mmCIF file of C-alpha atoms and ligand atoms in Angstrom:
data_model
loop_
_atom_site.group_PDB
_atom_site.id
_atom_site.type_symbol
_atom_site.label_atom_id
_atom_site.label_comp_id
_atom_site.label_asym_id
_atom_site.label_seq_id
_atom_site.Cartn_x
_atom_site.Cartn_y
_atom_site.Cartn_z
ATOM 1 C CA UNK Z 1 0.000 0.000 0.000
ATOM 2 C CA UNK Z 2 1.359 3.394 -0.905
ATOM 3 C CA UNK Z 3 1.894 5.823 1.971
ATOM 4 C CA UNK Z 4 -0.301 8.908 1.771
ATOM 5 C CA UNK Z 5 0.697 11.211 4.550
ATOM 6 C CA UNK Z 6 -2.181 12.247 6.816
ATOM 7 C CA UNK Z 7 0.142 14.853 8.362
ATOM 8 C CA UNK Z 8 0.414 17.414 5.580
ATOM 9 C CA UNK Z 9 -1.405 20.061 7.580
ATOM 10 C CA UNK Z 10 -0.111 18.884 10.914
ATOM 11 C CA UNK Z 11 1.206 22.306 11.944
ATOM 12 C CA UNK Z 12 -2.208 23.851 11.343
ATOM 13 C CA UNK Z 13 -4.628 21.227 12.567
ATOM 14 C CA UNK Z 14 -2.944 19.208 15.293
ATOM 15 C CA UNK Z 15 -4.282 20.121 18.716
ATOM 16 C CA UNK Z 16 -0.810 20.462 20.229
ATOM 17 C CA UNK Z 17 -0.596 23.729 18.277
ATOM 18 C CA UNK Z 18 -3.834 25.061 19.723
ATOM 19 C CA UNK Z 19 -4.696 26.539 23.106
ATOM 20 C CA UNK Z 20 -5.864 24.080 25.754
ATOM 21 C CA UNK Z 21 -9.564 23.241 25.427
ATOM 22 C CA UNK Z 22 -12.121 25.259 27.360
ATOM 23 C CA UNK Z 23 -12.456 23.370 30.654
ATOM 24 C CA UNK Z 24 -15.843 24.810 31.710
ATOM 25 C CA UNK Z 25 -17.987 22.510 33.851
ATOM 26 C CA UNK Z 26 -21.578 23.758 33.703
ATOM 27 C CA UNK Z 27 -23.694 23.014 36.777
ATOM 28 C CA UNK Z 28 -26.546 20.680 35.966
ATOM 29 C CA UNK Z 29 -24.636 18.842 33.239
ATOM 30 C CA UNK Z 30 -23.015 15.420 33.697
ATOM 31 C CA UNK Z 31 -19.327 14.473 33.584
ATOM 32 C CA UNK Z 32 -19.920 11.407 31.432
ATOM 33 C CA UNK Z 33 -22.825 9.955 29.422
ATOM 34 C CA UNK Z 34 -24.785 8.122 32.154
ATOM 35 C CA UNK Z 35 -25.293 4.954 30.092
ATOM 36 C CA UNK Z 36 -21.509 4.506 29.844
ATOM 37 C CA UNK Z 37 -21.082 4.532 33.641
ATOM 38 C CA UNK Z 38 -21.833 1.128 35.204
ATOM 39 C CA UNK Z 39 -24.335 1.482 38.015
ATOM 40 C CA UNK Z 40 -25.721 4.908 37.119
ATOM 41 C CA UNK Z 41 -29.488 4.618 36.719
ATOM 42 C CA UNK Z 42 -29.574 1.209 38.428
ATOM 43 C CA UNK Z 43 -32.254 1.085 41.182
ATOM 44 C CA UNK Z 44 -29.688 -0.168 43.726
ATOM 45 C CA UNK Z 45 -27.494 2.894 43.086
ATOM 46 C CA UNK Z 46 -30.452 5.313 42.866
ATOM 47 C CA UNK Z 47 -31.421 4.215 46.378
ATOM 48 C CA UNK Z 48 -28.099 5.597 47.655
ATOM 49 C CA UNK Z 49 -28.908 9.123 46.463
ATOM 50 C CA UNK Z 50 -27.285 11.674 44.143
ATOM 51 C CA UNK Z 51 -23.978 11.568 45.932
ATOM 52 C CA UNK Z 52 -23.357 7.965 44.794
ATOM 53 C CA UNK Z 53 -24.189 8.767 41.176
ATOM 54 C CA UNK Z 54 -21.913 11.798 41.152
ATOM 55 C CA UNK Z 55 -19.056 9.789 42.684
ATOM 56 C CA UNK Z 56 -19.452 7.046 40.052
ATOM 57 C CA UNK Z 57 -19.358 9.648 37.266
ATOM 58 C CA UNK Z 58 -16.218 11.244 38.678
ATOM 59 C CA UNK Z 59 -14.477 7.911 39.018
ATOM 60 C CA UNK Z 60 -15.450 6.981 35.466
ATOM 61 C CA UNK Z 61 -14.033 10.205 34.076
ATOM 62 C CA UNK Z 62 -10.916 9.808 36.203
ATOM 63 C CA UNK Z 63 -10.304 6.203 35.148
ATOM 64 C CA UNK Z 64 -10.980 6.990 31.474
ATOM 65 C CA UNK Z 65 -8.361 9.732 31.541
ATOM 66 C CA UNK Z 66 -5.890 7.690 33.568
ATOM 67 C CA UNK Z 67 -6.339 4.903 31.004
ATOM 68 C CA UNK Z 68 -5.732 7.385 28.182
ATOM 69 C CA UNK Z 69 -2.505 8.570 29.802
ATOM 70 C CA UNK Z 70 -1.195 5.023 30.307
ATOM 71 C CA UNK Z 71 -2.178 3.915 26.826
ATOM 72 C CA UNK Z 72 -0.396 6.900 25.237
ATOM 73 C CA UNK Z 73 2.771 6.616 27.327
ATOM 74 C CA UNK Z 74 3.194 2.878 27.622
ATOM 75 C CA UNK Z 75 1.860 1.719 24.274
ATOM 76 C CA UNK Z 76 1.229 4.274 21.521
ATOM 77 C CA UNK Z 77 4.313 6.402 22.076
ATOM 78 C CA UNK Z 78 6.528 3.348 22.596
ATOM 79 C CA UNK Z 79 5.259 1.780 19.371
ATOM 80 C CA UNK Z 80 5.548 5.016 17.386
ATOM 81 C CA UNK Z 81 9.151 5.436 18.522
ATOM 82 C CA UNK Z 82 9.911 1.930 17.251
ATOM 83 C CA UNK Z 83 8.275 2.773 13.904
ATOM 84 C CA UNK Z 84 10.331 5.970 13.699
ATOM 85 C CA UNK Z 85 13.578 4.209 14.451
ATOM 86 C CA UNK Z 86 13.155 1.114 12.305
ATOM 87 C CA UNK Z 87 10.389 1.641 9.734
ATOM 88 C CA UNK Z 88 11.703 -1.072 7.401
ATOM 89 C CA UNK Z 89 11.218 -3.768 10.036
ATOM 90 C CA UNK Z 90 7.469 -3.277 9.555
ATOM 91 C CA UNK Z 91 7.491 -2.544 5.815
ATOM 92 C CA UNK Z 92 6.949 1.219 6.213
ATOM 93 C CA UNK Z 93 8.250 3.869 3.850
ATOM 94 C CA UNK Z 94 10.992 6.206 4.978
ATOM 95 C CA UNK Z 95 8.527 9.117 5.128
ATOM 96 C CA UNK Z 96 6.074 7.112 7.246
ATOM 97 C CA UNK Z 97 8.923 6.339 9.630
ATOM 98 C CA UNK Z 98 9.840 10.007 9.908
ATOM 99 C CA UNK Z 99 6.241 11.026 10.525
ATOM 100 C CA UNK Z 100 5.790 8.509 13.332
ATOM 101 C CA UNK Z 101 7.571 11.155 15.421
ATOM 102 C CA UNK Z 102 4.590 13.485 14.956
ATOM 103 C CA UNK Z 103 2.380 10.827 16.536
ATOM 104 C CA UNK Z 104 4.731 10.676 19.526
ATOM 105 C CA UNK Z 105 4.214 14.440 19.954
ATOM 106 C CA UNK Z 106 0.423 14.219 19.557
ATOM 107 C CA UNK Z 107 0.112 11.396 22.067
ATOM 108 C CA UNK Z 108 2.302 13.092 24.621
ATOM 109 C CA UNK Z 109 0.001 16.105 24.381
ATOM 110 C CA UNK Z 110 -3.100 13.905 24.772
ATOM 111 C CA UNK Z 111 -1.649 12.428 27.957
ATOM 112 C CA UNK Z 112 -0.979 15.919 29.297
ATOM 113 C CA UNK Z 113 -4.497 17.174 28.519
ATOM 114 C CA UNK Z 114 -6.108 14.018 29.964
ATOM 115 C CA UNK Z 115 -4.476 14.632 33.342
ATOM 116 C CA UNK Z 116 -5.074 18.417 33.228
ATOM 117 C CA UNK Z 117 -8.765 17.760 32.675
ATOM 118 C CA UNK Z 118 -9.036 15.587 35.795
ATOM 119 C CA UNK Z 119 -7.226 18.180 37.918
ATOM 120 C CA UNK Z 120 -9.600 20.915 36.826
ATOM 121 C CA UNK Z 121 -12.898 19.174 37.516
ATOM 122 C CA UNK Z 122 -14.412 20.758 40.641
ATOM 123 C CA UNK Z 123 -14.246 18.393 43.620
ATOM 124 C CA UNK Z 124 -11.549 16.079 42.279
ATOM 125 C CA UNK Z 125 -8.863 17.345 44.616
ATOM 126 C CA UNK Z 126 -10.945 16.209 47.621
ATOM 127 C CA UNK Z 127 -11.301 12.636 46.342
ATOM 128 C CA UNK Z 128 -9.081 10.003 47.942
ATOM 129 C CA UNK Z 129 -6.670 8.515 45.407
ATOM 130 C CA UNK Z 130 -8.079 5.528 43.564
ATOM 131 C CA UNK Z 131 -6.064 2.384 44.384
ATOM 132 C CA UNK Z 132 -4.068 2.266 41.184
ATOM 133 C CA UNK Z 133 -3.650 -1.154 39.738
ATOM 134 C CA UNK Z 134 -1.980 -1.903 36.439
ATOM 135 C CA UNK Z 135 -4.548 -1.555 33.632
ATOM 136 C CA UNK Z 136 -5.552 -4.972 32.245
ATOM 137 C CA UNK Z 137 -4.113 -4.190 28.798
ATOM 138 C CA UNK Z 138 -0.588 -3.911 30.238
ATOM 139 C CA UNK Z 139 -0.956 -7.151 32.164
ATOM 140 C CA UNK Z 140 -2.369 -8.822 29.039
ATOM 141 C CA UNK Z 141 0.506 -7.589 26.874
ATOM 142 C CA UNK Z 142 3.035 -8.931 29.390
ATOM 143 C CA UNK Z 143 1.350 -12.327 29.381
ATOM 144 C CA UNK Z 144 1.189 -12.477 25.594
ATOM 145 C CA UNK Z 145 4.824 -11.458 25.352
ATOM 146 C CA UNK Z 146 5.836 -14.350 27.599
ATOM 147 C CA UNK Z 147 3.946 -16.774 25.365
ATOM 148 C CA UNK Z 148 5.752 -15.627 22.191
ATOM 149 C CA UNK Z 149 9.287 -16.190 20.932
ATOM 150 C CA UNK Z 150 11.396 -13.168 22.010
ATOM 151 C CA UNK Z 151 11.911 -11.899 18.455
ATOM 152 C CA UNK Z 152 8.197 -11.101 18.145
ATOM 153 C CA UNK Z 153 8.018 -8.677 21.085
ATOM 154 C CA UNK Z 154 8.006 -5.599 18.825
ATOM 155 C CA UNK Z 155 5.392 -7.141 16.520
ATOM 156 C CA UNK Z 156 3.139 -7.624 19.530
ATOM 157 C CA UNK Z 157 3.393 -3.971 20.543
ATOM 158 C CA UNK Z 158 2.951 -2.654 16.991
ATOM 159 C CA UNK Z 159 -0.062 -4.931 16.409
ATOM 160 C CA UNK Z 160 -1.677 -3.889 19.701
ATOM 161 C CA UNK Z 161 -1.243 -0.193 18.995
ATOM 162 C CA UNK Z 162 -2.425 -0.572 15.399
ATOM 163 C CA UNK Z 163 -5.583 -2.216 16.782
ATOM 164 C CA UNK Z 164 -6.181 0.436 19.427
ATOM 165 C CA UNK Z 165 -5.584 3.266 16.941
ATOM 166 C CA UNK Z 166 -7.971 1.889 14.333
ATOM 167 C CA UNK Z 167 -10.822 1.090 16.713
ATOM 168 C CA UNK Z 168 -13.401 3.778 17.217
ATOM 169 C CA UNK Z 169 -14.786 3.378 20.678
ATOM 170 C CA UNK Z 170 -18.274 4.519 21.539
ATOM 171 C CA UNK Z 171 -16.710 7.053 23.916
ATOM 172 C CA UNK Z 172 -14.744 8.918 21.265
ATOM 173 C CA UNK Z 173 -17.641 8.710 18.848
ATOM 174 C CA UNK Z 174 -20.451 9.972 21.032
ATOM 175 C CA UNK Z 175 -19.183 12.446 23.632
ATOM 176 C CA UNK Z 176 -18.326 15.515 21.497
ATOM 177 C CA UNK Z 177 -21.951 15.794 20.320
ATOM 178 C CA UNK Z 178 -23.533 14.886 23.648
ATOM 179 C CA UNK Z 179 -25.191 18.012 25.056
ATOM 180 C CA UNK Z 180 -25.806 16.383 28.424
ATOM 181 C CA UNK Z 181 -22.034 16.380 29.078
ATOM 182 C CA UNK Z 182 -20.025 19.326 30.459
ATOM 183 C CA UNK Z 183 -18.008 21.379 27.948
ATOM 184 C CA UNK Z 184 -14.682 20.462 29.560
ATOM 185 C CA UNK Z 185 -15.119 16.801 28.704
ATOM 186 C CA UNK Z 186 -16.726 17.331 25.296
ATOM 187 C CA UNK Z 187 -14.006 19.754 24.192
ATOM 188 C CA UNK Z 188 -11.197 17.500 25.389
ATOM 189 C CA UNK Z 189 -12.606 14.441 23.634
ATOM 190 C CA UNK Z 190 -13.306 16.485 20.480
ATOM 191 C CA UNK Z 191 -9.695 17.669 20.282
ATOM 192 C CA UNK Z 192 -8.465 14.140 20.831
ATOM 193 C CA UNK Z 193 -10.767 12.864 18.065
ATOM 194 C CA UNK Z 194 -9.368 15.391 15.579
ATOM 195 C CA UNK Z 195 -5.838 14.027 16.000
ATOM 196 C CA UNK Z 196 -6.977 10.431 16.178
ATOM 197 C CA UNK Z 197 -8.655 10.652 12.770
ATOM 198 C CA UNK Z 198 -5.172 11.273 11.336
ATOM 199 C CA UNK Z 199 -3.672 8.465 13.384
ATOM 200 C CA UNK Z 200 -6.432 6.164 12.200
ATOM 201 C CA UNK Z 201 -5.362 6.533 8.540
ATOM 202 C CA UNK Z 202 -1.713 6.175 9.504
ATOM 203 C CA UNK Z 203 -2.290 2.920 11.367
ATOM 204 C CA UNK Z 204 -4.480 1.495 8.606
ATOM 205 C CA UNK Z 205 -1.324 1.823 6.488
ATOM 206 C CA UNK Z 206 0.757 0.248 9.294
ATOM 207 C CA UNK Z 207 -1.541 -2.794 9.496
ATOM 208 C CA UNK Z 208 -1.349 -3.242 5.692
ATOM 209 C CA UNK Z 209 2.413 -2.978 5.585
ATOM 210 C CA UNK Z 210 3.088 -4.993 8.723
ATOM 211 C CA UNK Z 211 1.055 -7.861 7.281
ATOM 212 C CA UNK Z 212 2.295 -7.539 3.690
ATOM 213 C CA UNK Z 213 5.957 -7.454 4.763
ATOM 214 C CA UNK Z 214 5.665 -10.465 7.081
ATOM 215 C CA UNK Z 215 7.145 -13.865 6.310
ATOM 216 C CA UNK Z 216 4.878 -16.905 6.891
ATOM 217 C CA UNK Z 217 6.090 -17.453 10.476
ATOM 218 C CA UNK Z 218 5.279 -13.856 11.472
ATOM 219 C CA UNK Z 219 1.894 -14.024 9.711
ATOM 220 C CA UNK Z 220 1.068 -17.184 11.627
ATOM 221 C CA UNK Z 221 1.673 -15.322 14.896
ATOM 222 C CA UNK Z 222 -0.079 -12.093 13.875
ATOM 223 C CA UNK Z 223 -3.147 -13.925 12.546
ATOM 224 C CA UNK Z 224 -4.157 -15.272 15.948
ATOM 225 C CA UNK Z 225 -2.748 -12.320 17.879
ATOM 226 C CA UNK Z 226 -4.999 -9.670 16.311
ATOM 227 C CA UNK Z 227 -8.177 -11.300 17.650
ATOM 228 C CA UNK Z 228 -6.761 -11.537 21.173
ATOM 229 C CA UNK Z 229 -5.567 -7.925 21.040
ATOM 230 C CA UNK Z 230 -8.984 -6.610 20.019
ATOM 231 C CA UNK Z 231 -10.545 -8.353 23.025
ATOM 232 C CA UNK Z 232 -7.746 -7.202 25.288
ATOM 233 C CA UNK Z 233 -8.311 -3.585 24.310
ATOM 234 C CA UNK Z 234 -12.113 -3.663 24.520
ATOM 235 C CA UNK Z 235 -12.810 -5.979 27.464
ATOM 236 C CA UNK Z 236 -14.249 -4.000 30.384
ATOM 237 C CA UNK Z 237 -12.190 -3.565 33.548
ATOM 238 C CA UNK Z 238 -14.607 -5.319 35.910
ATOM 239 C CA UNK Z 239 -12.322 -5.126 38.972
ATOM 240 C CA UNK Z 240 -12.092 -1.358 38.667
ATOM 241 C CA UNK Z 241 -15.885 -1.052 38.257
ATOM 242 C CA UNK Z 242 -16.438 -3.202 41.329
ATOM 243 C CA UNK Z 243 -14.098 -1.013 43.374
ATOM 244 C CA UNK Z 244 -16.005 2.106 42.255
ATOM 245 C CA UNK Z 245 -19.396 0.585 43.121
ATOM 246 C CA UNK Z 246 -18.177 -0.393 46.601
ATOM 247 C CA UNK Z 247 -16.720 3.054 47.113
ATOM 248 C CA UNK Z 248 -20.031 4.637 46.095
ATOM 249 C CA UNK Z 249 -21.704 2.784 48.969
ATOM 250 C CA UNK Z 250 -22.993 -0.547 47.629
ATOM 251 C CA UNK Z 251 -22.389 -3.687 49.670
ATOM 252 C CA UNK Z 252 -20.486 -6.518 47.909
ATOM 253 C CA UNK Z 253 -23.662 -8.437 47.087
ATOM 254 C CA UNK Z 254 -25.409 -5.456 45.476
ATOM 255 C CA UNK Z 255 -22.228 -4.518 43.601
ATOM 256 C CA UNK Z 256 -22.224 -7.989 42.008
ATOM 257 C CA UNK Z 257 -25.890 -7.617 41.058
ATOM 258 C CA UNK Z 258 -25.171 -4.285 39.342
ATOM 259 C CA UNK Z 259 -22.139 -5.727 37.550
ATOM 260 C CA UNK Z 260 -24.111 -8.747 36.357
ATOM 261 C CA UNK Z 261 -26.893 -6.521 35.050
ATOM 262 C CA UNK Z 262 -24.574 -4.035 33.340
ATOM 263 C CA UNK Z 263 -22.077 -6.494 31.926
ATOM 264 C CA UNK Z 264 -24.339 -9.300 30.778
ATOM 265 C CA UNK Z 265 -22.421 -11.501 28.303
ATOM 266 C CA UNK Z 266 -24.787 -10.464 25.472
ATOM 267 C CA UNK Z 267 -24.299 -6.768 26.164
ATOM 268 C CA UNK Z 268 -20.506 -7.058 26.378
ATOM 269 C CA UNK Z 269 -20.386 -9.063 23.149
ATOM 270 C CA UNK Z 270 -22.640 -6.561 21.308
ATOM 271 C CA UNK Z 271 -20.564 -3.589 22.521
ATOM 272 C CA UNK Z 272 -17.290 -5.199 21.479
ATOM 273 C CA UNK Z 273 -18.632 -6.087 18.050
ATOM 274 C CA UNK Z 274 -19.897 -2.547 17.481
ATOM 275 C CA UNK Z 275 -16.612 -0.947 18.557
ATOM 276 C CA UNK Z 276 -14.440 -3.400 16.642
ATOM 277 C CA UNK Z 277 -16.447 -3.182 13.402
ATOM 278 C CA UNK Z 278 -14.007 -0.874 11.510
ATOM 279 C CA UNK Z 279 -11.036 -2.955 12.630
ATOM 280 C CA UNK Z 280 -12.717 -6.203 11.583
ATOM 281 C CA UNK Z 281 -13.395 -4.698 8.134
ATOM 282 C CA UNK Z 282 -9.734 -3.694 7.991
ATOM 283 C CA UNK Z 283 -8.653 -7.250 8.886
ATOM 284 C CA UNK Z 284 -10.798 -8.471 6.012
ATOM 285 C CA UNK Z 285 -9.393 -5.930 3.519
ATOM 286 C CA UNK Z 286 -5.781 -6.585 4.474
ATOM 287 C CA UNK Z 287 -6.291 -10.329 4.074
ATOM 288 C CA UNK Z 288 -5.663 -11.295 7.696
ATOM 289 C CA UNK Z 289 -9.003 -13.124 7.840
ATOM 290 C CA UNK Z 290 -7.992 -15.259 4.827
ATOM 291 C CA UNK Z 291 -5.179 -16.774 6.850
ATOM 292 C CA UNK Z 292 -6.148 -20.274 8.068
ATOM 293 C CA UNK Z 293 -5.346 -19.536 11.753
ATOM 294 C CA UNK Z 294 -7.103 -16.163 11.853
ATOM 295 C CA UNK Z 295 -10.763 -17.147 11.465
ATOM 296 C CA UNK Z 296 -10.844 -19.697 14.317
ATOM 297 C CA UNK Z 297 -9.076 -17.151 16.555
ATOM 298 C CA UNK Z 298 -11.651 -14.446 15.736
ATOM 299 C CA UNK Z 299 -14.498 -16.901 16.316
ATOM 300 C CA UNK Z 300 -12.962 -18.013 19.627
ATOM 301 C CA UNK Z 301 -12.803 -14.380 20.790
ATOM 302 C CA UNK Z 302 -16.475 -14.017 19.726
ATOM 303 C CA UNK Z 303 -15.647 -11.256 17.230
ATOM 304 C CA UNK Z 304 -17.219 -13.092 14.287
ATOM 305 C CA UNK Z 305 -19.553 -16.094 13.931
HETATM 306 FE FE1 FE2 B 1 -4.194 9.860 21.467
HETATM 307 FE FE1 FE2 B 2 -3.410 8.231 18.452
#
């Protein structure tokens, strides 16, 4: 696939060259779309009063931004640096390698804005720190790395980041237009979306080239890896949700009831399929799904029938 730079107007349109978003938090508006916050609207949480709902919303916004920071620092920037330093290893053109450095800059800025946003939400400074555990995607990547021959460690990271950069999650899609949500959050997500549209085209090219430049042994590994990486990126962090529900005032039994209701297997599967749709189409176009080991892996991860 020929490289068509999505960065031609980078100095004009990238958000790192713009002022910080307007961080206004209007009273009466919510911090996050309620239906994306497990427990909000559930009768067991409603019984606890407004305080519980507000705490759940704050924790959701906090964990979403903390996740963004970790993903940018530990995965996307690390992968983009590898692409910049050795583009040929993944079949990229010299120009694509050079421009990977612009992604490093964008992502570093996203991490900065994500944390600034949390700090500026009224009431956050009074919250006790959330017990910070390693996000599941980092644990999952470590486990997958151990299961692979050492020479495929970089392929794992590049494939994971290519997946995460080509997925369009319901959060990025919906929030900028959601008038129920405070401006601070909508503006921040909107800015992020503007840069990510460019990254999306870049990583579509990366997936094409990574696959096309791979020898049969690397294809064999990638074919089953992609399905696992999509699940790894999209699977909900149930432990974190449970901790938030307990903190909001539910007892352990009621927290499990809320989790079971919110994360029913059918609902999780439908959400993952919706979010992974563009990436699954990409897998089809690139030819990954024609590989004999890919289809069973995608079926096993419940991404296709
Ligand atoms: Fe980003
Ligand atoms: Fe990105």
